[in-house]
Short mmCIF file of C-alpha atoms in Angstrom, two decimals:
data_model
loop_
_atom_site.label_atom_id
_atom_site.label_comp_id
_atom_site.label_asym_id
_atom_site.label_seq_id
_atom_site.Cartn_x
_atom_site.Cartn_y
_atom_site.Cartn_z
CA MET A 110 14.16 -10.18 -32.45
CA THR A 111 13.91 -13.91 -33.06
CA VAL A 112 14.53 -16.44 -30.29
CA TYR A 113 16.22 -19.77 -31.07
CA SER A 114 16.51 -22.66 -28.62
CA TRP A 115 18.14 -26.07 -28.65
CA GLY A 116 19.28 -28.91 -26.39
CA ARG A 117 17.22 -30.81 -23.86
CA GLY A 118 13.47 -30.41 -24.26
CA GLU A 119 12.17 -32.93 -21.73
CA ASP A 120 10.73 -30.23 -19.48
CA GLY A 121 9.36 -28.09 -22.29
CA GLN A 122 12.14 -25.56 -21.69
CA LEU A 123 12.73 -25.03 -25.43
CA GLY A 124 9.29 -23.45 -25.84
CA LEU A 125 8.52 -25.39 -29.00
CA GLY A 126 5.27 -26.96 -27.83
CA ASP A 127 6.66 -30.41 -27.08
CA THR A 128 9.29 -32.23 -25.02
CA SER A 129 11.67 -33.27 -27.80
CA ASP A 130 15.40 -32.59 -27.73
CA GLN A 131 16.72 -30.37 -30.50
CA TYR A 132 20.25 -30.85 -31.81
CA ARG A 133 20.24 -27.63 -33.85
CA PRO A 134 18.87 -24.12 -33.16
CA VAL A 135 15.12 -23.91 -33.78
CA VAL A 136 12.96 -20.77 -33.86
CA VAL A 137 10.56 -20.33 -30.92
CA GLU A 138 7.57 -19.56 -33.12
CA ALA A 139 5.35 -18.46 -30.24
CA LEU A 140 7.57 -15.39 -29.79
CA ARG A 141 7.64 -14.33 -33.45
CA GLU A 142 5.40 -11.35 -32.79
CA ARG A 143 7.34 -10.21 -29.72
CA VAL A 144 10.41 -7.98 -29.71
CA VAL A 145 12.48 -9.91 -27.17
CA VAL A 146 15.40 -7.98 -25.67
CA GLN A 147 16.70 -10.38 -23.02
CA ILE A 148 16.88 -14.15 -22.47
CA ALA A 149 17.79 -16.36 -19.49
CA CYS A 150 17.84 -20.09 -18.78
CA GLY A 151 17.18 -22.09 -15.63
CA SER A 152 17.64 -25.77 -14.91
CA GLY A 153 14.43 -26.77 -16.68
CA HIS A 154 12.82 -23.47 -17.57
CA THR A 155 13.39 -20.34 -19.63
CA VAL A 156 12.46 -16.68 -19.22
CA VAL A 157 12.52 -13.77 -21.67
CA LEU A 158 11.87 -10.04 -21.47
CA ASP A 159 10.34 -8.08 -24.34
CA ASP A 160 10.68 -4.45 -25.34
CA LYS A 161 7.50 -3.52 -23.47
CA GLY A 162 8.89 -4.82 -20.19
CA ASP A 163 6.69 -7.93 -20.25
CA VAL A 164 8.06 -11.25 -19.00
CA TYR A 165 7.36 -14.66 -20.53
CA THR A 166 8.29 -18.03 -19.01
CA TRP A 167 7.98 -21.66 -19.98
CA GLY A 168 9.25 -25.14 -19.13
CA ARG A 169 9.20 -27.02 -15.85
CA GLY A 170 6.77 -25.42 -13.41
CA ASP A 171 7.65 -27.24 -10.19
CA ASP A 172 7.88 -24.97 -7.15
CA GLY A 173 6.03 -22.23 -9.04
CA ARG A 174 9.21 -21.11 -10.78
CA LEU A 175 7.29 -19.97 -13.89
CA GLY A 176 5.31 -17.40 -11.91
CA HIS A 177 1.84 -18.30 -13.20
CA GLY A 178 0.28 -19.09 -9.83
CA ASP A 179 0.59 -22.86 -10.14
CA ASN A 180 3.13 -25.66 -10.57
CA GLY A 181 2.04 -26.54 -14.09
CA TRP A 182 4.54 -27.03 -16.89
CA LYS A 183 4.25 -24.81 -19.95
CA PHE A 184 5.51 -25.97 -23.34
CA VAL A 185 5.20 -22.59 -25.04
CA PRO A 186 5.97 -19.09 -23.70
CA ARG A 187 3.31 -17.63 -21.43
CA LEU A 188 3.02 -14.08 -20.11
CA VAL A 189 3.69 -13.60 -16.39
CA GLU A 190 0.58 -11.52 -15.84
CA SER A 191 1.39 -10.24 -12.36
CA LEU A 192 4.50 -8.48 -13.71
CA GLN A 193 2.64 -6.48 -16.34
CA ASN A 194 3.10 -2.73 -15.88
CA LYS A 195 6.00 -3.31 -13.47
CA GLN A 196 8.53 -2.02 -16.04
CA ILE A 197 10.93 -4.95 -15.78
CA LYS A 198 14.48 -4.33 -17.02
CA GLN A 199 16.23 -7.63 -16.19
CA VAL A 200 15.29 -11.28 -15.69
CA THR A 201 17.32 -14.30 -14.61
CA CYS A 202 16.92 -17.91 -13.42
CA GLY A 203 18.40 -20.28 -10.91
CA SER A 204 17.85 -24.02 -10.83
CA TYR A 205 14.48 -23.74 -9.11
CA HIS A 206 13.72 -20.03 -8.85
CA THR A 207 13.41 -16.93 -11.00
CA ALA A 208 14.00 -13.21 -10.42
CA ALA A 209 13.23 -9.89 -12.08
CA VAL A 210 14.44 -6.31 -11.54
CA THR A 211 12.32 -3.25 -12.31
CA VAL A 212 13.48 0.03 -13.80
CA SER A 213 12.89 1.68 -10.42
CA GLY A 214 15.16 -0.83 -8.66
CA GLU A 215 12.67 -3.23 -7.10
CA LEU A 216 13.36 -6.97 -7.01
CA TYR A 217 10.77 -9.72 -7.46
CA THR A 218 11.53 -13.40 -6.82
CA TRP A 219 9.47 -16.57 -7.12
CA GLY A 220 9.78 -20.36 -7.23
CA GLY A 221 11.25 -22.71 -4.65
CA GLY A 222 12.00 -21.05 -1.32
CA MET A 223 14.30 -23.69 0.14
CA TYR A 224 17.46 -22.30 1.79
CA GLY A 225 15.80 -18.88 1.89
CA LYS A 226 16.97 -18.10 -1.64
CA LEU A 227 13.92 -15.94 -2.43
CA GLY A 228 14.93 -13.41 0.22
CA HIS A 229 11.58 -13.16 2.01
CA GLY A 230 12.83 -14.16 5.45
CA ASN A 231 11.74 -17.79 5.30
CA GLU A 232 11.80 -20.92 3.13
CA ILE A 233 8.30 -20.51 1.75
CA GLY A 234 7.99 -20.83 -2.02
CA HIS A 235 5.93 -18.51 -4.21
CA SER A 236 4.19 -19.37 -7.47
CA VAL A 237 3.82 -15.71 -8.45
CA PRO A 238 6.43 -12.92 -8.33
CA TYR A 239 6.83 -11.55 -4.81
CA LEU A 240 8.51 -8.26 -3.91
CA VAL A 241 11.69 -8.55 -1.82
CA GLU A 242 10.65 -5.86 0.63
CA THR A 243 13.92 -5.53 2.53
CA LEU A 244 15.55 -4.22 -0.66
CA SER A 245 12.79 -1.78 -1.58
CA ASN A 246 14.77 1.29 -0.52
CA LEU A 247 18.15 0.12 -1.83
CA LYS A 248 17.64 0.30 -5.62
CA VAL A 249 18.65 -3.01 -7.20
CA ASP A 250 20.45 -2.83 -10.54
CA GLN A 251 21.23 -6.49 -11.33
CA VAL A 252 20.34 -9.95 -10.03
CA ALA A 253 22.02 -13.34 -10.47
CA CYS A 254 20.82 -16.74 -9.26
CA GLY A 255 22.74 -19.82 -8.22
CA SER A 256 21.25 -23.19 -7.40
CA ARG A 257 20.58 -22.33 -3.76
CA HIS A 258 21.41 -18.65 -3.43
CA THR A 259 20.73 -15.25 -4.96
CA VAL A 260 22.98 -12.23 -5.53
CA VAL A 261 22.09 -8.62 -6.30
CA LEU A 262 24.11 -5.60 -7.32
CA LEU A 263 22.73 -2.30 -6.11
CA LYS A 264 22.89 0.91 -8.10
CA ASN A 265 25.49 2.17 -5.61
CA SER A 266 27.69 -0.87 -6.50
CA ASP A 267 27.13 -2.72 -3.21
CA VAL A 268 26.55 -6.48 -3.43
CA TYR A 269 24.01 -8.38 -1.33
CA THR A 270 23.52 -12.16 -1.09
CA TRP A 271 21.14 -14.58 0.59
CA GLY A 272 20.18 -18.24 0.60
CA ASP A 273 22.51 -21.16 1.22
CA LYS A 274 25.82 -20.35 2.92
CA GLU A 275 27.47 -23.74 2.40
CA ASN A 276 31.06 -23.55 1.15
CA GLY A 277 31.01 -19.76 1.46
CA VAL A 278 28.83 -19.18 -1.61
CA SER A 279 27.18 -16.16 0.05
CA GLY A 280 30.50 -14.42 0.71
CA GLN A 281 29.35 -13.61 4.25
CA GLY A 282 32.47 -14.98 5.93
CA ASP A 283 30.91 -18.12 7.36
CA THR A 284 29.21 -21.33 6.25
CA ASP A 285 26.66 -21.83 9.01
CA GLY A 286 23.00 -22.31 8.12
CA HIS A 287 21.13 -20.19 5.62
CA GLN A 288 20.73 -16.46 5.05
CA TYR A 289 16.99 -15.75 4.82
CA LEU A 290 17.25 -12.01 4.17
CA PRO A 291 19.60 -10.02 1.91
CA SER A 292 22.90 -9.16 3.59
CA ALA A 293 25.78 -7.03 2.29
CA VAL A 294 29.01 -8.65 1.13
CA GLU A 295 31.35 -6.45 3.14
CA GLU A 296 34.47 -7.50 1.26
CA LEU A 297 33.06 -5.98 -1.94
CA LYS A 298 32.12 -2.58 -0.52
CA ASN A 299 33.83 0.34 -2.27
CA LYS A 300 35.17 -1.97 -4.98
CA GLY A 301 33.08 -0.38 -7.73
CA ILE A 302 31.36 -3.63 -8.70
CA LYS A 303 29.62 -3.40 -12.08
CA GLN A 304 28.59 -7.00 -12.86
CA ILE A 305 27.71 -10.15 -10.91
CA ALA A 306 27.37 -13.81 -11.88
CA ALA A 307 26.36 -17.01 -10.12
CA CYS A 308 25.62 -20.64 -10.89
CA GLY A 309 25.68 -23.80 -8.86
CA PHE A 310 27.72 -23.10 -5.75
CA HIS A 311 30.01 -20.19 -6.54
CA THR A 312 29.71 -16.47 -7.21
CA ALA A 313 31.69 -13.87 -9.17
CA ALA A 314 31.76 -10.07 -9.10
CA LEU A 315 33.47 -7.74 -11.58
CA SER A 316 34.69 -4.23 -10.75
CA ASP A 317 34.72 -1.15 -12.94
CA LYS A 318 38.51 -1.53 -13.09
CA GLY A 319 38.17 -4.97 -14.65
CA GLU A 320 39.14 -6.79 -11.44
CA LEU A 321 37.40 -10.12 -10.87
CA TYR A 322 36.41 -11.41 -7.43
CA THR A 323 35.16 -14.94 -6.73
CA PHE A 324 33.93 -16.84 -3.70
CA GLY A 325 32.14 -20.06 -2.76
CA GLU A 326 32.98 -23.67 -3.51
CA GLY A 327 36.50 -24.09 -4.86
CA LYS A 328 36.30 -27.69 -6.09
CA PHE A 329 37.97 -28.24 -9.47
CA GLY A 330 39.59 -24.80 -9.19
CA ARG A 331 36.49 -22.96 -10.35
CA LEU A 332 37.38 -19.85 -8.29
CA GLY A 333 40.66 -19.33 -10.15
CA HIS A 334 42.87 -18.98 -7.06
CA ASN A 335 45.28 -21.82 -7.95
CA SER A 336 43.70 -24.15 -5.41
CA GLU A 337 40.52 -26.11 -4.75
CA ARG A 338 39.87 -24.50 -1.40
CA ASN A 339 36.52 -22.93 -0.65
CA GLN A 340 36.51 -19.16 -0.32
CA ILE A 341 34.13 -17.72 2.30
CA VAL A 342 34.89 -14.08 1.47
CA ALA A 343 35.37 -12.43 -1.91
CA LYS A 344 38.92 -12.67 -3.22
CA VAL A 345 40.42 -11.09 -6.33
CA VAL A 346 41.62 -13.45 -9.08
CA GLU A 347 45.23 -12.29 -9.13
CA THR A 348 46.32 -13.90 -12.39
CA LEU A 349 43.79 -11.76 -14.29
CA LEU A 350 44.92 -8.41 -12.90
CA SER A 351 47.03 -7.83 -16.01
CA SER A 352 44.06 -8.63 -18.29
CA PRO A 353 41.12 -6.38 -17.34
CA ILE A 354 37.87 -8.31 -17.55
CA ARG A 355 34.75 -7.05 -19.31
CA GLN A 356 32.27 -9.84 -18.51
CA VAL A 357 32.17 -13.00 -16.38
CA ALA A 358 29.94 -16.09 -16.35
CA CYS A 359 29.67 -18.98 -13.90
CA GLY A 360 28.91 -22.58 -14.85
CA GLY A 361 28.13 -25.58 -12.71
CA PHE A 362 31.79 -26.45 -12.18
CA HIS A 363 33.70 -23.84 -14.16
CA THR A 364 34.01 -20.11 -14.82
CA ALA A 365 34.62 -18.06 -17.98
CA ALA A 366 35.58 -14.44 -18.53
CA VAL A 367 35.92 -12.07 -21.48
CA THR A 368 38.69 -9.46 -21.44
CA GLU A 369 38.38 -5.87 -22.61
CA CYS A 370 40.00 -6.86 -25.90
CA GLY A 371 37.67 -9.81 -26.50
CA GLU A 372 39.83 -12.72 -25.38
CA VAL A 373 38.31 -15.60 -23.39
CA TYR A 374 39.75 -17.19 -20.25
CA THR A 375 38.29 -20.30 -18.62
CA TRP A 376 39.08 -22.32 -15.50
CA GLY A 377 37.64 -24.95 -13.17
CA GLY A 378 36.24 -28.36 -14.06
CA GLY A 379 37.23 -29.60 -17.50
CA GLU A 380 35.87 -33.14 -17.44
CA HIS A 381 33.55 -32.53 -20.38
CA GLY A 382 35.85 -30.25 -22.37
CA GLN A 383 33.90 -27.18 -21.23
CA LEU A 384 37.09 -25.13 -20.78
CA GLY A 385 37.80 -25.23 -24.51
CA HIS A 386 41.50 -26.07 -24.31
CA GLY A 387 41.38 -29.25 -26.38
CA ASP A 388 41.51 -31.56 -23.37
CA LYS A 389 39.46 -32.60 -20.33
CA VAL A 390 41.84 -31.29 -17.69
CA ASN A 391 40.80 -29.14 -14.73
CA LYS A 392 42.44 -25.70 -14.45
CA THR A 393 42.89 -23.95 -11.11
CA ILE A 394 43.90 -20.64 -12.68
CA PRO A 395 42.45 -18.82 -15.70
CA SER A 396 43.80 -20.08 -19.03
CA LEU A 397 43.44 -18.37 -22.40
CA VAL A 398 41.22 -20.16 -24.92
CA GLU A 399 43.69 -20.15 -27.80
CA LYS A 400 41.16 -21.29 -30.38
CA LEU A 401 39.32 -17.96 -30.06
CA LYS A 402 42.38 -15.68 -30.17
CA ASP A 403 41.51 -14.48 -33.65
CA ARG A 404 37.95 -13.67 -32.65
CA VAL A 405 36.56 -10.76 -30.67
CA VAL A 406 34.19 -12.27 -28.13
CA VAL A 407 31.56 -9.90 -26.71
CA GLU A 408 29.55 -12.27 -24.52
CA ILE A 409 30.12 -15.58 -22.74
CA THR A 410 27.66 -17.86 -20.96
CA CYS A 411 28.13 -21.15 -19.15
CA GLY A 412 25.87 -24.14 -18.75
CA TRP A 413 26.41 -26.84 -16.18
CA SER A 414 29.02 -28.53 -18.37
CA HIS A 415 29.21 -26.51 -21.59
CA THR A 416 30.19 -23.01 -22.68
CA VAL A 417 28.83 -20.60 -25.30
CA ALA A 418 30.65 -17.60 -26.79
CA LEU A 419 29.24 -14.82 -28.97
CA THR A 420 31.58 -12.83 -31.22
CA ASN A 421 31.31 -9.26 -32.46
CA THR A 422 30.34 -10.58 -35.90
CA GLY A 423 27.31 -12.35 -34.48
CA ASP A 424 28.77 -15.86 -34.67
CA VAL A 425 28.23 -18.37 -31.87
CA PHE A 426 30.79 -20.94 -30.71
CA THR A 427 30.03 -23.76 -28.28
CA TRP A 428 32.05 -26.48 -26.59
CA GLY A 429 31.85 -29.03 -23.79
CA ASN A 430 29.25 -31.69 -23.05
CA GLY A 431 27.07 -32.31 -26.09
CA ASP A 432 24.37 -34.41 -24.43
CA HIS A 433 20.84 -33.64 -25.67
CA GLY A 434 22.33 -31.59 -28.52
CA LYS A 435 22.88 -28.52 -26.35
CA LEU A 436 25.95 -27.47 -28.34
CA GLY A 437 23.82 -27.08 -31.47
CA HIS A 438 26.05 -29.15 -33.76
CA ASN A 439 23.35 -31.63 -34.81
CA ASP A 440 24.85 -34.37 -32.66
CA GLN A 441 25.60 -35.25 -29.02
CA VAL A 442 29.36 -35.31 -29.34
CA LYS A 443 31.58 -33.90 -26.60
CA VAL A 444 33.66 -31.02 -28.02
CA THR A 445 36.86 -29.86 -26.33
CA LEU A 446 37.57 -26.86 -28.57
CA PRO A 447 35.26 -23.97 -29.56
CA ARG A 448 33.23 -24.92 -32.60
CA LEU A 449 31.05 -22.68 -34.75
CA VAL A 450 27.30 -23.31 -34.54
CA ASP A 451 26.61 -23.66 -38.27
CA GLY A 452 22.86 -23.31 -37.83
CA LEU A 453 23.33 -19.70 -36.70
CA HIS A 454 26.14 -18.73 -39.05
CA GLY A 455 25.11 -15.84 -41.27
CA LYS A 456 22.51 -14.72 -38.78
CA ARG A 457 23.17 -11.76 -36.48
CA VAL A 458 23.07 -13.19 -32.97
CA VAL A 459 23.00 -10.43 -30.34
CA SER A 460 22.80 -12.44 -27.10
CA VAL A 461 23.14 -15.99 -25.78
CA ALA A 462 22.05 -17.78 -22.61
CA SER A 463 22.44 -21.27 -21.15
CA TYR A 464 22.16 -23.14 -17.90
CA ASN A 465 21.90 -26.87 -17.40
CA GLU A 466 21.08 -28.78 -20.56
CA HIS A 467 19.76 -26.20 -23.02
CA THR A 468 20.87 -23.06 -24.83
CA VAL A 469 19.02 -20.03 -26.20
CA ALA A 470 20.05 -17.31 -28.65
CA LEU A 471 18.54 -13.96 -29.57
CA VAL A 472 18.87 -13.13 -33.26
CA ASP A 473 18.43 -9.83 -35.05
CA PRO A 474 16.30 -10.58 -38.14
CA VAL A 475 17.84 -7.64 -40.03
CA GLN A 476 21.53 -8.13 -40.80
CA ALA A 477 22.26 -4.52 -41.62
CA PHE A 478 24.73 -3.24 -39.07
CA ARG A 479 28.43 -3.63 -38.57
CA PRO A 480 30.17 -5.72 -35.89
CA LEU A 481 30.32 -4.34 -32.35
CA LEU A 482 33.77 -3.31 -31.13
CA LEU A 483 34.72 -3.79 -27.51
CA ASN A 484 37.14 -0.89 -27.22
CA SER A 485 35.62 1.64 -29.58
CA THR A 486 34.64 5.16 -28.55
CA TYR A 487 31.04 6.05 -27.80
CA SER A 488 30.53 7.62 -31.22
CA ASP A 489 31.99 4.56 -32.94
CA GLU A 490 29.64 2.26 -31.05
CA MET A 491 26.67 4.47 -31.88
CA GLN A 492 27.66 4.23 -35.53
CA THR A 493 27.80 0.47 -35.16
CA LEU A 494 24.38 0.23 -33.57
CA VAL A 495 22.54 2.79 -35.60
CA ASP A 496 22.62 4.98 -38.73
CA GLN A 497 20.69 2.45 -40.84
CA PRO A 498 17.72 4.48 -42.18
CA ASP A 499 16.27 1.59 -44.19
CA PHE A 500 15.00 -0.15 -41.05
CA ALA A 501 15.12 2.65 -38.47
CA ASP A 502 12.28 3.24 -36.03
CA VAL A 503 14.06 5.79 -33.83
CA VAL A 504 16.12 8.86 -34.73
CA PHE A 505 18.82 10.58 -32.64
CA VAL A 506 19.65 14.22 -33.37
CA VAL A 507 23.27 15.03 -32.47
CA GLU A 508 24.56 18.50 -33.34
CA SER A 509 21.97 18.85 -36.12
CA ARG A 510 22.87 15.47 -37.58
CA ARG A 511 20.22 12.74 -37.77
CA ILE A 512 21.38 9.29 -36.69
CA TYR A 513 19.00 6.42 -37.41
CA GLY A 514 18.53 3.41 -35.16
CA HIS A 515 16.40 0.39 -34.37
CA ARG A 516 14.79 0.11 -30.92
CA ALA A 517 15.10 -3.66 -30.67
CA ILE A 518 18.80 -3.69 -31.52
CA LEU A 519 19.59 -0.83 -29.17
CA ALA A 520 17.59 -2.39 -26.35
CA ALA A 521 19.32 -5.74 -26.78
CA ARG A 522 22.85 -4.32 -26.87
CA CYS A 523 22.58 -1.28 -24.60
CA PRO A 524 21.19 -1.59 -21.04
CA HIS A 525 20.86 2.19 -20.70
CA PHE A 526 18.70 2.43 -23.82
CA ARG A 527 16.64 -0.54 -22.64
CA VAL A 528 15.87 1.27 -19.40
CA LEU A 529 14.79 4.41 -21.27
CA GLU A 530 12.68 2.32 -23.63
CA THR A 531 10.89 0.27 -20.99
CA CYS A 532 10.13 3.25 -18.78
CA GLY A 533 8.53 5.11 -21.67
CA CYS A 534 11.12 7.88 -21.86
CA ILE A 535 11.47 7.59 -25.64
CA ASP A 536 8.65 8.61 -27.98
#
């Protein structure tokens, strides 16, 4: 897999060896020899996970957020040595901290400890990954980071939060002080939560029925409850109950969601055009992004004031604040409608990530498989992902039939395969 980055480079977060902004996607050459399967962006840093379970970070090193044992900035990707052999399956970033989940369900956090967002019972920062011991017996499946808080989804579908409680962002039912240790979000128990998202000062959780819950700061309508009120406990977004959601992403002041049929809804702050409706108007309830109606979107990600959508054909669309070139259109123009990133057109993008002022994409160098379909059957999706013998490096045998696949593609698109791959269960 090839990693591309663009946007603000002042902190070295693009991984290109310098601090220049990039207005178009540029290959991160230092990762050419790595098979990257996951990417994530922080406020001024970036983290990736490769197919061996190794983690690389670069960018702004303040507070130890890069995990290298110091506060130094790194302008090219560098291996987080203390995570080697930990079998990492997921990585993510907040503004000033970073987190990683292992195959066995352990959680490691590092970076700035203010507000207790690392989950170690205090506000002490860590410049190397540090095990969150209170979760050791609970089996973490996913982690998401906001600016001042952290959220995890357990394998039993329970949600835990910690860190800042201001405006109800922790979903604990109050706003007093900080939560220094992980605590269950009671309102989400038995809801069958399957995905979590966080950014800035609000949080979202998605159930296996496609129901979306949000909580935290309500300013600009980012929670989708037709008001700007803060929400101190998780509340379902009622206007989306008729449109089951497949994936959700939180931005600094807005939220975006992809439905089961590949449509995109956005809501919240629209000052920079980040909602994609052709204007700069705030929306307090989810609104369909009409410009993408003829596309099947499979992944959405939000920066502080811009949005990125990936389609099933591997095309990338961006919109919102264009400062520092983070939209990838070779300019700094503000865009209020989804616009194709020409520099990636014709390439097979398999994942996108963004946060504050930069964007990253993961590209399959071999363009030999068909588009992914959101509502296909399992066998259809397997056909989509595999059965390409010319570049196969793994073979499935199903009822005497040989189905050819590529480890990197499967790991990037299928979390279950990635787990099997990183834990050494596949020869």
